[in-house]
CSV table of C-alpha atoms in Angstrom, one decimal:
chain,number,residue,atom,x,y,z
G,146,UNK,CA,93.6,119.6,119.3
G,147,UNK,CA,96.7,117.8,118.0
G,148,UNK,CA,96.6,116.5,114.2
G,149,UNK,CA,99.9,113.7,113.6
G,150,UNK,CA,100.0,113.2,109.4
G,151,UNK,CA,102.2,111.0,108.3
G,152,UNK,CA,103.0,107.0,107.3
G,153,UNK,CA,100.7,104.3,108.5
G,154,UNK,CA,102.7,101.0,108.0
G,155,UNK,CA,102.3,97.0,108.7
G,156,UNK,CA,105.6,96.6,110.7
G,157,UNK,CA,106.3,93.1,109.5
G,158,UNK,CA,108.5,91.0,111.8
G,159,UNK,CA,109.7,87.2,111.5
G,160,UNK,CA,106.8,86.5,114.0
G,161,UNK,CA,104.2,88.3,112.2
G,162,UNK,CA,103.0,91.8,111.2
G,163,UNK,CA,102.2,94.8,113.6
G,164,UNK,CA,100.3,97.7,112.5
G,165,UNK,CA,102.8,101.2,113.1
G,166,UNK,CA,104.4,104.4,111.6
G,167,UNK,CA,105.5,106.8,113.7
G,168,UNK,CA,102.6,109.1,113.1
G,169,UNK,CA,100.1,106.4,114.4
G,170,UNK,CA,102.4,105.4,117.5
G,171,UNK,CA,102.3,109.3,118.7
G,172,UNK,CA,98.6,109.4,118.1
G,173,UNK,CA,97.5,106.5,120.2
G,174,UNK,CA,99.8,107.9,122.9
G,175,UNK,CA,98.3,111.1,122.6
G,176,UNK,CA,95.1,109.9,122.8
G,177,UNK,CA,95.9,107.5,125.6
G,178,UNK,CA,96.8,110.8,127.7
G,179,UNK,CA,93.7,112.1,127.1
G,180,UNK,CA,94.7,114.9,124.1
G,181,UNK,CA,92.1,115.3,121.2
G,182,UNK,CA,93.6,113.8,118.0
G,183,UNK,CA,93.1,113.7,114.5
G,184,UNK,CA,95.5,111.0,112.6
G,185,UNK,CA,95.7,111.7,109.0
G,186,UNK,CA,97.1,109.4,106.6
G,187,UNK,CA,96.4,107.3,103.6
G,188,UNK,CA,96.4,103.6,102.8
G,189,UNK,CA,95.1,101.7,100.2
G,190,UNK,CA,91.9,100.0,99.6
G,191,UNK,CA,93.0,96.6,100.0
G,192,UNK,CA,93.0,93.9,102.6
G,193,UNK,CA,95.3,94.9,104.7
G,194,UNK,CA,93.6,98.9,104.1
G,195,UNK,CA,90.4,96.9,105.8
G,196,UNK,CA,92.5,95.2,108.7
G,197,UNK,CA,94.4,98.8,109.2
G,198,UNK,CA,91.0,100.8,109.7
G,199,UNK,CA,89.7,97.8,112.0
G,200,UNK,CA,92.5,98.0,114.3
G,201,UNK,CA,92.8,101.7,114.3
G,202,UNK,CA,89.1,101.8,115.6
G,203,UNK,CA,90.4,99.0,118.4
G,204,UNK,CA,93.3,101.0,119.6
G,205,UNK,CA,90.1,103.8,119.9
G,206,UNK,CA,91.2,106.4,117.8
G,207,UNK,CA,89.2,108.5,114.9
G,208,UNK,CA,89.4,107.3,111.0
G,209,UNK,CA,87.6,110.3,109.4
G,210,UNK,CA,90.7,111.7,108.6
G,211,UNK,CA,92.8,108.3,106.8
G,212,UNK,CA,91.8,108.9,103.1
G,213,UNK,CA,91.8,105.9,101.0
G,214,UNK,CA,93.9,105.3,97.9
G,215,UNK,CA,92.5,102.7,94.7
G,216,UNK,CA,95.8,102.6,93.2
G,217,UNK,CA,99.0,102.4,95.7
G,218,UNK,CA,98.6,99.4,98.7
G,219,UNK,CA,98.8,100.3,102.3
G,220,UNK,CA,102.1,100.6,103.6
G,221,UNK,CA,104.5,98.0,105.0
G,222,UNK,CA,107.9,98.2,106.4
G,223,UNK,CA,109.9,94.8,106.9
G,224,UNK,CA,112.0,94.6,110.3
G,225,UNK,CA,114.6,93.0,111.5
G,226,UNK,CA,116.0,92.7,114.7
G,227,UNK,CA,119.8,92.6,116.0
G,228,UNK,CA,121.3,90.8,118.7
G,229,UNK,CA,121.2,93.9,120.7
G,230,UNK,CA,117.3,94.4,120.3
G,231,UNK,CA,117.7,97.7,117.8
G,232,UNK,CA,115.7,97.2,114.8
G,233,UNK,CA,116.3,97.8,110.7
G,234,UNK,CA,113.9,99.1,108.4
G,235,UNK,CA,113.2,97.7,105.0
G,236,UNK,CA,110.8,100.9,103.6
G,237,UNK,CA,108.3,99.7,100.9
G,238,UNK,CA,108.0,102.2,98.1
G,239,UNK,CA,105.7,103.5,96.6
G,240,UNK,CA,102.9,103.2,99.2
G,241,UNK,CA,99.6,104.9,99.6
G,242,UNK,CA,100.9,107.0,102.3
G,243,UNK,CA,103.3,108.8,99.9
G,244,UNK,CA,100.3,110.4,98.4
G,245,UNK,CA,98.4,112.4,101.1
G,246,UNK,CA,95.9,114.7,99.8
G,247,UNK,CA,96.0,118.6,101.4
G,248,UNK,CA,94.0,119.1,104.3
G,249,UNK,CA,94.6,122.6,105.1
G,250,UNK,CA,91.8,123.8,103.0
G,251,UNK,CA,89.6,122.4,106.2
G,252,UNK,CA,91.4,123.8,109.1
G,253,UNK,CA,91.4,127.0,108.1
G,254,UNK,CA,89.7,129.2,110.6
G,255,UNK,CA,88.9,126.2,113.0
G,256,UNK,CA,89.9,126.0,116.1
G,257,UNK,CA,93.5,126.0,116.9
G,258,UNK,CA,96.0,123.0,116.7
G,259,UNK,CA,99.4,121.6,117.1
G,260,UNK,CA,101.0,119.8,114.3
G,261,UNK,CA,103.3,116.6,115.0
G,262,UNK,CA,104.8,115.6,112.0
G,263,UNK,CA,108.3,113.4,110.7
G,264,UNK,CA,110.4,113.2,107.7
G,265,UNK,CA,109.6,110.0,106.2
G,266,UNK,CA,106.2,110.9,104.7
G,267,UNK,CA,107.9,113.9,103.3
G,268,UNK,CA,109.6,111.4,100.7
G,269,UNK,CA,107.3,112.1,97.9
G,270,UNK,CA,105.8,115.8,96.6
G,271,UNK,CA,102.0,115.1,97.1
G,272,UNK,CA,102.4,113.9,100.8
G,273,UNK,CA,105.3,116.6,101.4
G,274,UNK,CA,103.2,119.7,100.4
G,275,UNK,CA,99.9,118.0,102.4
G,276,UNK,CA,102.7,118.0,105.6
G,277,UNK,CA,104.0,121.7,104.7
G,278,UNK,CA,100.7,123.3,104.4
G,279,UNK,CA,100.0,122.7,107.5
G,280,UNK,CA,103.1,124.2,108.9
G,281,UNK,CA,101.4,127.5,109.1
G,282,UNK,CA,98.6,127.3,110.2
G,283,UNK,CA,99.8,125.4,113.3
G,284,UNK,CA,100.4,126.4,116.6
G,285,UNK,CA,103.5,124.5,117.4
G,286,UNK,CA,105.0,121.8,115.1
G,287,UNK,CA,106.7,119.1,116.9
G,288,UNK,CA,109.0,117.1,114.8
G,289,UNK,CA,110.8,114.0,115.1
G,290,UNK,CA,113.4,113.8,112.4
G,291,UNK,CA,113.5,110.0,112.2
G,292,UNK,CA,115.9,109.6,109.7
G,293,UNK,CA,115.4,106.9,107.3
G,294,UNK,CA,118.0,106.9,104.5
G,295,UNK,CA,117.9,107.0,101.7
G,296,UNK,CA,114.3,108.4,102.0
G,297,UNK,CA,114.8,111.2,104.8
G,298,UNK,CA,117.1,113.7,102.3
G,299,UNK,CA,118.9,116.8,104.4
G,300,UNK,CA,116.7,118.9,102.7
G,301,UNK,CA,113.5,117.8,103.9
G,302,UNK,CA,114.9,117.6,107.1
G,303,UNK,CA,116.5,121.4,107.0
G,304,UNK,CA,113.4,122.7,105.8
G,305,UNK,CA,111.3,120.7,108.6
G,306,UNK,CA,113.4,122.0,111.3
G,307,UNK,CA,113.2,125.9,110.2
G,308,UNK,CA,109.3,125.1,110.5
G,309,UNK,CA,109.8,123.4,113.9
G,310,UNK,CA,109.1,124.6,117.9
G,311,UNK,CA,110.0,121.5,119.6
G,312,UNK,CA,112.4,118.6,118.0
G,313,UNK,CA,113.5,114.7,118.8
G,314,UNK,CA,116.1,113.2,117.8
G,315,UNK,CA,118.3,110.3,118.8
G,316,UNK,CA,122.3,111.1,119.5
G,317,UNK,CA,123.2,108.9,116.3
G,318,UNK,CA,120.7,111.6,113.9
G,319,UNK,CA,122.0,115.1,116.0
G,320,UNK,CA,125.5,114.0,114.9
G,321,UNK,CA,124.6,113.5,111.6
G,322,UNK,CA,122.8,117.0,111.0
G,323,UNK,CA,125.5,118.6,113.3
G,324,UNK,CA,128.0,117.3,110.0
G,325,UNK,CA,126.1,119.4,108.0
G,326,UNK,CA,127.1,122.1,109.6
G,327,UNK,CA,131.1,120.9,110.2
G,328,UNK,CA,130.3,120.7,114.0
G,329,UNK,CA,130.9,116.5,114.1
G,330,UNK,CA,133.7,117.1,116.8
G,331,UNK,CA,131.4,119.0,119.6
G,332,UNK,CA,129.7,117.1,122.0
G,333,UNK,CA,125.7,116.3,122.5
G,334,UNK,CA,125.3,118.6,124.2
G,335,UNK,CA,127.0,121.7,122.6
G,336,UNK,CA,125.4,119.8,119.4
G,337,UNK,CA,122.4,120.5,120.8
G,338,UNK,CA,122.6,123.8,121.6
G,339,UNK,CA,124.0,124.6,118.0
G,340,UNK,CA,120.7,123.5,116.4
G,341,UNK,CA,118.3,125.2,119.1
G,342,UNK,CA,120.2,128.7,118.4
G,343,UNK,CA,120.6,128.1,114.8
G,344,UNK,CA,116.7,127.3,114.5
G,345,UNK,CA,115.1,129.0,116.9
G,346,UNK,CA,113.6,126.1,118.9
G,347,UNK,CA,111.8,126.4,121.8
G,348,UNK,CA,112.9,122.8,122.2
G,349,UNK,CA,115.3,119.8,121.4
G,350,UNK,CA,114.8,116.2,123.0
G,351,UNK,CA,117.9,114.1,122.4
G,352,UNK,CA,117.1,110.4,123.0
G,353,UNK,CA,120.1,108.4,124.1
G,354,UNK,CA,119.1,104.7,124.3
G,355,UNK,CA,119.8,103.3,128.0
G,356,UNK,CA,121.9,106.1,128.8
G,357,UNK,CA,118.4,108.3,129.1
G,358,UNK,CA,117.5,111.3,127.4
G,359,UNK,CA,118.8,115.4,127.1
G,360,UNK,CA,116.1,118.2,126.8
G,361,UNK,CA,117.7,121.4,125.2
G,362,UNK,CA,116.5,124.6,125.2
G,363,UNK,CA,117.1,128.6,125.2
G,364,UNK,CA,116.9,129.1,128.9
G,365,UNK,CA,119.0,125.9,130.0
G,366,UNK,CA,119.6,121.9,129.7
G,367,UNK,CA,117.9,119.5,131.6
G,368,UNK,CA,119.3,115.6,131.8
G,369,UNK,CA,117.6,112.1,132.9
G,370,UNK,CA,119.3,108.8,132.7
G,371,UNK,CA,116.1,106.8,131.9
G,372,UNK,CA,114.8,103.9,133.8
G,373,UNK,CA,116.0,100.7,133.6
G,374,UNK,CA,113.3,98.4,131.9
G,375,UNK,CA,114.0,94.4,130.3
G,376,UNK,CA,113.3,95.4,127.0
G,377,UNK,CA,111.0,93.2,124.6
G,378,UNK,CA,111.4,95.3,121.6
G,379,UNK,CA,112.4,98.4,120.7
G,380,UNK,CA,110.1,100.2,118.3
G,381,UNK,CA,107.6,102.8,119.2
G,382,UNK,CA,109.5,103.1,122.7
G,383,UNK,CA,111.2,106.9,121.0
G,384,UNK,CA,107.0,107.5,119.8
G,385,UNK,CA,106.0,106.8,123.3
G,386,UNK,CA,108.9,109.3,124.7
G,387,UNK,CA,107.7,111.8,122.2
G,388,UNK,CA,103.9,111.4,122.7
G,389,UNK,CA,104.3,112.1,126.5
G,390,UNK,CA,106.9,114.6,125.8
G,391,UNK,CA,104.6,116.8,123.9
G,392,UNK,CA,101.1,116.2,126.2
G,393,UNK,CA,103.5,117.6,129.2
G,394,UNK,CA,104.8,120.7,126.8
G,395,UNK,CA,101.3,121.5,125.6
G,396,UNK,CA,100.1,121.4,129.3
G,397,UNK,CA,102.9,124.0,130.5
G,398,UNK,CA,104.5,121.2,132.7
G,399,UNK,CA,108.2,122.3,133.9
G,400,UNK,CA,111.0,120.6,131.5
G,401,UNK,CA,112.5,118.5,133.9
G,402,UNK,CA,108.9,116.8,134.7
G,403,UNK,CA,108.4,117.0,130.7
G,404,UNK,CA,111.6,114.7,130.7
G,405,UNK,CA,111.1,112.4,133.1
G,406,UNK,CA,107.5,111.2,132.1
G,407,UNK,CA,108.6,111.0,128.3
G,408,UNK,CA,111.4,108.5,129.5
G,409,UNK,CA,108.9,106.5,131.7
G,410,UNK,CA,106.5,106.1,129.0
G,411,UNK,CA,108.8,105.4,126.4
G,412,UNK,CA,110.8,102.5,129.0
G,413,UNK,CA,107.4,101.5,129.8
G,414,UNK,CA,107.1,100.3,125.7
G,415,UNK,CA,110.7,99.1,125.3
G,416,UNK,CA,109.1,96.5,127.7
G,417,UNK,CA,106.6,95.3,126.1
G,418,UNK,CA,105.9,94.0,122.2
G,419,UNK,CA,105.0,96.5,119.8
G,420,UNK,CA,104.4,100.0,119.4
G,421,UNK,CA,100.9,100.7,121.2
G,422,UNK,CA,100.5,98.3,124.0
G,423,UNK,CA,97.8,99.0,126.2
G,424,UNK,CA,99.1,101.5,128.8
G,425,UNK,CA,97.8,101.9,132.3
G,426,UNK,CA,97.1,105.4,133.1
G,427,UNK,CA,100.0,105.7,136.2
G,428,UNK,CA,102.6,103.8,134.7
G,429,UNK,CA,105.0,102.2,137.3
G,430,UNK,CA,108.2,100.7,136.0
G,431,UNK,CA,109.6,97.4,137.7
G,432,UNK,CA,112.0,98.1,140.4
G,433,UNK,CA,110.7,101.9,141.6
C-alpha cells in the first residue's frame, strides 16, 4: 500500500479551474499503475469541498481518507502561465489542507506502507506533525521537495530529506539546497551526489525540463534525455514522472528502466491539459 498526504487544491487558470496538488496528481498515477492507494488530505465543507470529492471518485480513487474541515475552504492555487509554457503559483493561505488531522494512530500495526509526501503541506504545525508521524512508521518515504517560497522554509525541507529514501527534485531546487551547503559552483551531477551521501538516500531523481532527467544513487548515475512531446501544459507532468518513478522502485525494476518510464509518463502529461488525464495503460509517445 502507498498513502500520498498532502494539499488537495483547485488549480485555477484563465480558462477555468482544475482540480490538483501534487499529492493528488501522484495518487491518481499510482493508482492508474495499478498500486493500492490511500490519498489523505483535507478540504473544507463547501461547494467546491462537494465538487472536489465528486471528481476524486471520477478519477476512481478512495475518499475515506480526505477529512472534512467546517471552518477553513478547500484549497485553491491561482496559475499563470509564461510564454515558455512554465507555470506560477499564487498559494491561497490558510486553506483546509493546512490542518490535517494525525493518522498514524490507525496504521499502527497494519500492514506495511510507503509514504509519498512534499513540502508544501508542511507549511503549518497541525498538517506538518500529521506528515512527520508518519515518517516512521513507513517503509520508504518518497519525497518531492517542490519548493514553493515563501511557504517551503529550508527547514522543512532539511528535516524532510533526513526522513527520506528516495527524492525529486528539479535542477533549479538541487541548486538551491546545494547553497545551503556552499556547493552552488559544482555541477548537477556532483550536486547530486553531495545530497545522496550527505543523506543517505537510496535515491535522487533530478528532473531537467526538455533536457530529460538524472537518477542518483550510491552505487552509480544513470541519465535519459526525455522524449520529445508538443507540450500543452506543464503541471502534473514532474507528478506523473514521480508516480511512475516510484511504482518501478517499489517493484524492484533496474534504475535505468525506473528512468526511462518516469520520463515517458511524465512527457506523456506535458502533452496533454491538466494534471490527471486519462492515461492508456502502454503509453506510446508521438514520433517512437
Amino acid at each position: 500500500m502507498i498513502i500520498s498526504i498532502g494539499e488537495i487544491v483547485w488549480d485555477m487558470f484563465p480558462h477555468g479551474r482544475v482540480l490538483g496538488g501534487a499529492p493528488l496528481n501522484v495518487a491518481y498515477h499510482l493508482s492508474a499503475l495499478k498500486e493500492e492507494i490511500r490519498l489523505v488530505s483535507r478540504i473544507g465543507s463547501d461547494e467546491l469541498g462537494r465538487e472536489t470529492l465528486s471528481r476524486i471518485t471520477e478519477l476512481g480513487l478512495p475518499v475515506g481518507d480526505i477529512q472534512q474541515d467546517s471552518c477553513y475552504p478547500t484549497g485553491r492555487v491561482r496559475i499563470s502561465i509564461d510564454d515558455d509554457n512554465e507555470p506560477s503559483f499564487d498559494i491561497v493561505k490558510p486553506a483546509a489542507w493546512d490542518f490535517i488531522e494525525d493518522v498514524g494512530g490507525s496504521l499502527s500495526g497494519r500492514s506495511p506502507f510507503h509514504l509519498v509526501f512534499g513540502s508544501l503541506a508542511q507549511r503549518c504545525p497541525q498538517s506538518r506533525q500529521a506528515i512527520r508521524t508518519l515518517w516512521p512508521l513507513s517503509t520508504l518515504c518518497f519525497y518531492d521537495v517542490n519548493l514553493r517560497p515563501p511557504h517551503t522554509g529550508k527547514e522543512i525541507v532539511l528535516d524532510s530529506l533526513e526522513a527520506s529514501d528516495v527524492v525529486k527534485v528539479n535542477d533549479s531546487e538541487l541548486a538551491t539546497i546545494s547553497s545551503w551547503f556552499s556547493r552552488p559552483e559544482r555541477q548537477t551531477v556532483e550536486q547530486g551526489r553531495h545530497l545522496v551521501d550527505l543523506f543517505g538516500l537510496e535515491a535522487l531523481a533530478v528532473s531537467l525540463g526538455s533536457r530529460g532527467s538524472i537518477l542518483v544513487t550510491e552505487g552509480g548515475v544513470w541519465e535519459h534525455p526525455g522524449f520529445e512531446v508538443q507540450v500543452s501544459d506543464t503541471v502534473g507532468s514532474g507528478d506523473a514522472f514521480f508516480a511512475d518513478l516510484i511504482h518501478s522502485i517499489v517493484r524492484g525494476r533496474p534504475w535505468q528502466q525506473c528512468l526511462e518510464s518516469a520520463n515517458r509518463r511524465g512527457a506523456y502529461v506535458a502533452g496533454k491539459n491538466g494534471a490527471t488525464p486519462p492515461v492508456p495503460e502502454k503509453i506510446e509517445l508521438q514520433g517512437e
